[in-house]
PDB file of C-alpha atoms and ligand atoms in Angstrom:
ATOM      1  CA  UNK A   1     -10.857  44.069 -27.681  1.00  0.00           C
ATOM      2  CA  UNK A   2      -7.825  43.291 -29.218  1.00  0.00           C
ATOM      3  CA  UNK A   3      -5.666  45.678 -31.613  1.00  0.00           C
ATOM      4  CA  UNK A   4      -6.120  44.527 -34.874  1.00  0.00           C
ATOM      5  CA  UNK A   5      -4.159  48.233 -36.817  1.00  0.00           C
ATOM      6  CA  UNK A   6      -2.795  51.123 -36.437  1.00  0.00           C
ATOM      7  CA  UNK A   7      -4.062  53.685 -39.268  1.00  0.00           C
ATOM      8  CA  UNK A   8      -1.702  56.148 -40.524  1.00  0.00           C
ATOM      9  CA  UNK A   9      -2.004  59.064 -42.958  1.00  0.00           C
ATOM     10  CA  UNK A  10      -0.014  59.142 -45.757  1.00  0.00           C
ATOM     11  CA  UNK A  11       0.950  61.227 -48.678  1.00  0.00           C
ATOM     12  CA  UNK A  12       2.177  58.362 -51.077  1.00  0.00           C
ATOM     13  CA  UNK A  13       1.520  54.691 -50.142  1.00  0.00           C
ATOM     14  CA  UNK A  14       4.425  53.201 -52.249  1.00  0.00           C
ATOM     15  CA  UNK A  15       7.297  55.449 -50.655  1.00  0.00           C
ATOM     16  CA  UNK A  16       5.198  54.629 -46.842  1.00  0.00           C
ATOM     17  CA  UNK A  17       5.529  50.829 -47.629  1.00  0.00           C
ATOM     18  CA  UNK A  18       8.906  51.007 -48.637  1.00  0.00           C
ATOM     19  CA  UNK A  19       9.599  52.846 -45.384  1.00  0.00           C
ATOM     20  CA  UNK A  20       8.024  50.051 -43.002  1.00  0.00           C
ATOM     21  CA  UNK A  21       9.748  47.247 -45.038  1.00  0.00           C
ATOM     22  CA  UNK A  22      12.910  49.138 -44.916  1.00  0.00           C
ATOM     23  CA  UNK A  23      12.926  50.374 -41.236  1.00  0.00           C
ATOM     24  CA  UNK A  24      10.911  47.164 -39.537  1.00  0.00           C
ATOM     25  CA  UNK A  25      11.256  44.927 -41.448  1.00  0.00           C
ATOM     26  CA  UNK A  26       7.142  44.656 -41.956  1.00  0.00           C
ATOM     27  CA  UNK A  27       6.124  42.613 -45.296  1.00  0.00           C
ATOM     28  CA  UNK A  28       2.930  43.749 -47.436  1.00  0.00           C
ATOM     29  CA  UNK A  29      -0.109  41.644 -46.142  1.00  0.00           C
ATOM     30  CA  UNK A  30      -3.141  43.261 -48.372  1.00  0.00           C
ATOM     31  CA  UNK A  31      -3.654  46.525 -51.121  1.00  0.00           C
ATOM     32  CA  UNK A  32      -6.898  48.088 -51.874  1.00  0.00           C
ATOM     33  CA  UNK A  33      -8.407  50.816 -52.678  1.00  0.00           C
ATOM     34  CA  UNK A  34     -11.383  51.618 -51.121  1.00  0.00           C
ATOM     35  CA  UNK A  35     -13.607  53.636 -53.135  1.00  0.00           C
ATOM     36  CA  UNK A  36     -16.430  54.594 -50.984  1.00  0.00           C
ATOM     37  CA  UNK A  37     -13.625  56.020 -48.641  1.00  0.00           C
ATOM     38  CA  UNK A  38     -11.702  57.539 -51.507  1.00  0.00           C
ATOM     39  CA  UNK A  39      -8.431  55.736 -50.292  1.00  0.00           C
ATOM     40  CA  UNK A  40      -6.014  53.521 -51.151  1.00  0.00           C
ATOM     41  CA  UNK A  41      -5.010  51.312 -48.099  1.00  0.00           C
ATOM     42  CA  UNK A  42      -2.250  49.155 -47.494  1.00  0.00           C
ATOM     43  CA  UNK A  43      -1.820  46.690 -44.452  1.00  0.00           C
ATOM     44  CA  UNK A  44       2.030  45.220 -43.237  1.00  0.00           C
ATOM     45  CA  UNK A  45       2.446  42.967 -40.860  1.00  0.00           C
ATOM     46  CA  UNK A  46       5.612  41.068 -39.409  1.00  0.00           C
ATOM     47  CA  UNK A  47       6.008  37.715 -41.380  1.00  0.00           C
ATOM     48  CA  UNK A  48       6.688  35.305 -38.708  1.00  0.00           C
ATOM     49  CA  UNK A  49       3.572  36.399 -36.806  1.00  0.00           C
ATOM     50  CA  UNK A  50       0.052  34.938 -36.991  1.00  0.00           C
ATOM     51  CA  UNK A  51      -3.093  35.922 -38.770  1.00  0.00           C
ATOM     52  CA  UNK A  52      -4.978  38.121 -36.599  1.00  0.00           C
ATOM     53  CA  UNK A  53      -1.893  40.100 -35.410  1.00  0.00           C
ATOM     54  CA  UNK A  54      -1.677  43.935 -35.209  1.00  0.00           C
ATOM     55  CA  UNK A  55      -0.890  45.715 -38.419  1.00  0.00           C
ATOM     56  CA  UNK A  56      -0.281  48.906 -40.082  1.00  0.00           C
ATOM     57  CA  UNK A  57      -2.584  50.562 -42.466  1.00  0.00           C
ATOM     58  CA  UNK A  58      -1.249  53.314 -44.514  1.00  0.00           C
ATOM     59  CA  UNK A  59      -3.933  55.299 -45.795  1.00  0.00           C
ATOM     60  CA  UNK A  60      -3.409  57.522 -49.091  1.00  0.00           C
ATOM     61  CA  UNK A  61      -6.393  59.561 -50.413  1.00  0.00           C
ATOM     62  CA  UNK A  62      -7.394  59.160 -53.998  1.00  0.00           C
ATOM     63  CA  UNK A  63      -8.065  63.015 -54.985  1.00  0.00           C
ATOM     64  CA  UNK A  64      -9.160  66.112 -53.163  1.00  0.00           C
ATOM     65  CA  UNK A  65     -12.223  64.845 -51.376  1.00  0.00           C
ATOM     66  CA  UNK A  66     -12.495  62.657 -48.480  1.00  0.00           C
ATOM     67  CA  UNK A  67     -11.572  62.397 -44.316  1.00  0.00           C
ATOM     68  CA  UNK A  68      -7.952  61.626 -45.456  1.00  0.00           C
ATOM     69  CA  UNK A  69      -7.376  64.363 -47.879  1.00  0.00           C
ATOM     70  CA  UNK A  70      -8.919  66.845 -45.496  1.00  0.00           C
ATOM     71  CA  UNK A  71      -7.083  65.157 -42.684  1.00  0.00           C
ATOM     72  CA  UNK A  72      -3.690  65.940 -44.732  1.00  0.00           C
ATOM     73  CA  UNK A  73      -4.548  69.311 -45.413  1.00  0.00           C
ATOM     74  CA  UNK A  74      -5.221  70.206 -41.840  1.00  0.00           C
ATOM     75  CA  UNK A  75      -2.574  67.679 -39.686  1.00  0.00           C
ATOM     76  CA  UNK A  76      -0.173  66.555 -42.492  1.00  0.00           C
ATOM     77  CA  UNK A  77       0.826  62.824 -42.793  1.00  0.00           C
ATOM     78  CA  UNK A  78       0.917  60.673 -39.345  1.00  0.00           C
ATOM     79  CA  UNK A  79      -1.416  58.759 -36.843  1.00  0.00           C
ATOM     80  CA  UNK A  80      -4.880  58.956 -37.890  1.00  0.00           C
ATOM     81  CA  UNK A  81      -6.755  55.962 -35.963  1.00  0.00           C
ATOM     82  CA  UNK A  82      -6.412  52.948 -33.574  1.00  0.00           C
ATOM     83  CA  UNK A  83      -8.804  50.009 -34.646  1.00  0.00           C
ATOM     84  CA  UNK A  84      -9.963  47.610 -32.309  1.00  0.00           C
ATOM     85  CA  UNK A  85     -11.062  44.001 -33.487  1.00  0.00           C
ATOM     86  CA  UNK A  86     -14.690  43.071 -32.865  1.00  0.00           C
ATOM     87  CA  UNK A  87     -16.464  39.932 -33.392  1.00  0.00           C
ATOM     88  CA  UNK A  88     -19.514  41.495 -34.198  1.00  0.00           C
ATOM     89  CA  UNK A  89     -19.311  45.412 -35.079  1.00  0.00           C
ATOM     90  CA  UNK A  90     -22.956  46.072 -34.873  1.00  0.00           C
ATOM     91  CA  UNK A  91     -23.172  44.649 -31.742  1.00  0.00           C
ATOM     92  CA  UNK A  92     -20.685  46.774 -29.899  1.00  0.00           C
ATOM     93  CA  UNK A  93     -22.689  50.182 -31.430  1.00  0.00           C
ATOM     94  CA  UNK A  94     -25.728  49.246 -29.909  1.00  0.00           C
ATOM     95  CA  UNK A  95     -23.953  48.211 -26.643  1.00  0.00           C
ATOM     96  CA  UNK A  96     -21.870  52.133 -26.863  1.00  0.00           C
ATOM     97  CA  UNK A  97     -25.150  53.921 -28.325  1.00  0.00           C
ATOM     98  CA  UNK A  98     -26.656  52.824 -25.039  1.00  0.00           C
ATOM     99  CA  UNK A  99     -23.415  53.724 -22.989  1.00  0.00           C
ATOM    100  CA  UNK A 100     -23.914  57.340 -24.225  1.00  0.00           C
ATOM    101  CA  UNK A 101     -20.546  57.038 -26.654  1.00  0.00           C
ATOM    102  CA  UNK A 102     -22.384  56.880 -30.036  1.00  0.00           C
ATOM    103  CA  UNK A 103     -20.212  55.727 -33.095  1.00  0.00           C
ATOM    104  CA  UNK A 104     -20.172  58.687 -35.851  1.00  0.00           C
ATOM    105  CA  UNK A 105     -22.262  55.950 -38.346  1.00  0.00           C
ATOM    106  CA  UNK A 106     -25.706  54.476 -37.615  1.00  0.00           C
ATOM    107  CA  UNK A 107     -24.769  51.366 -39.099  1.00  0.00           C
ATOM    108  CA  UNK A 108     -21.684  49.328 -39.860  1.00  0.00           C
ATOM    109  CA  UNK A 109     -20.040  49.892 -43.017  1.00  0.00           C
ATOM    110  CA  UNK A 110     -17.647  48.258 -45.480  1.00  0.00           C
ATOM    111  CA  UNK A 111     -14.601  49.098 -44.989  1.00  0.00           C
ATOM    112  CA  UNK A 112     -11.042  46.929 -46.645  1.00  0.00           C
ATOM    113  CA  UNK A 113     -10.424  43.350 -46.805  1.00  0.00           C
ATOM    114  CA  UNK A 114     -13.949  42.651 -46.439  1.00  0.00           C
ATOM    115  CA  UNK A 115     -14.462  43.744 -42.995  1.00  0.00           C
ATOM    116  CA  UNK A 116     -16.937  46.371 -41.648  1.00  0.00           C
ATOM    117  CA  UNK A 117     -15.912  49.284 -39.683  1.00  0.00           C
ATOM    118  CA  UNK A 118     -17.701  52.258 -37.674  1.00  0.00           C
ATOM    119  CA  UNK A 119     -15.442  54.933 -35.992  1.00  0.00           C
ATOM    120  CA  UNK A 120     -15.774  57.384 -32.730  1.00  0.00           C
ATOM    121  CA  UNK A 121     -15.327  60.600 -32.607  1.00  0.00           C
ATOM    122  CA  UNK A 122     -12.426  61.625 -31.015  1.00  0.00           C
ATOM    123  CA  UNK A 123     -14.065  64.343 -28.348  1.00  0.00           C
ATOM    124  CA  UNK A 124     -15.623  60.872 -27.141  1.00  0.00           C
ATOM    125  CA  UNK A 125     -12.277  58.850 -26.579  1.00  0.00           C
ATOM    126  CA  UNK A 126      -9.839  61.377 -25.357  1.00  0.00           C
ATOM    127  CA  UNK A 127      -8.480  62.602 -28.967  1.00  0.00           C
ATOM    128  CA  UNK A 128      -8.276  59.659 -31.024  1.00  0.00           C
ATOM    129  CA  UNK A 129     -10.154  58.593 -33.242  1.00  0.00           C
ATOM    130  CA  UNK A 130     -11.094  54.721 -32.933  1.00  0.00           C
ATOM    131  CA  UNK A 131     -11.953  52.550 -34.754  1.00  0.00           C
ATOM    132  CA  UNK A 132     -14.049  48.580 -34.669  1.00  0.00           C
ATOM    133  CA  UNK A 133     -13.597  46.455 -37.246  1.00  0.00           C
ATOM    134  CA  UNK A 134     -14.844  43.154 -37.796  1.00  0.00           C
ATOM    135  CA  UNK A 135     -17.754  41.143 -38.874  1.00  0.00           C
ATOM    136  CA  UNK A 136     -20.880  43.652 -39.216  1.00  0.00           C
TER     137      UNK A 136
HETATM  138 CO1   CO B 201      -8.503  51.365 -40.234  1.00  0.00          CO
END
């Protein structure tokens, strides 16, 4: 599976995308918040590269409550997760249930731009936390 973003935890979105425009010269590709997830994300990509090439998400909570906030509170701002495209999300839990590496969700779930998502759990995949995205 290919990369398809980095997710990093951020404190304020606007000042984080100024940074990655500023120091790599990445160009905003997509802004939303996500309310079931209480986040705003953002996603930059290089502008002379394809659709379907790796990207950053910056992830900002919304309030108090959620795995960001709490994530901030305990690590401060930095790498949160590595997200791996998948054609079919669902598929690759079932195939992972039954390899004894269960995702954290039953299901696939919406995530941004449209996409589902499930994560592991990081005591599964050597400390990081991953992510699939893709189609549910
Ligand atoms: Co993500």
């Amino acid at each position: 599976m290919r990369i398809d973003h980095i997710g990093i935890a951020v404190e304020n979105l606007d000042d984080a995308i100024r940074l990655y425009e500023e120091t790599a010269g990445l160009v905003l590709t997509h802004r939303e918040e996500v309310r079931t997830q209480k986040v705003r994300v953002a996603f930059l990509g290089h502008p002379g590269e394809a659709e379907g090439a790796t990207e950053i998400e910056l992830l900002e909570p919304t309030g108090e409550e959620g795995a960001i906030a709490s994530f901030l509170r305990k690590r401060g701002p930095g790498l949160h997760h590595l997200a791996f495209h998948a054609d079919s999300v669902g598929r690759e839990m079932a195939r992972l249930k039954s390899s004894g590496r269960p995702p954290l969700q039953e299901a696939p779930r919406p995530g941004a731009r449209g996409h589902h998502v499930c994560f592991l759990h990081p005591k599964d995949c050597g400390g990081a936390l991953l992510e699939l995205v893709g189609a549910p």
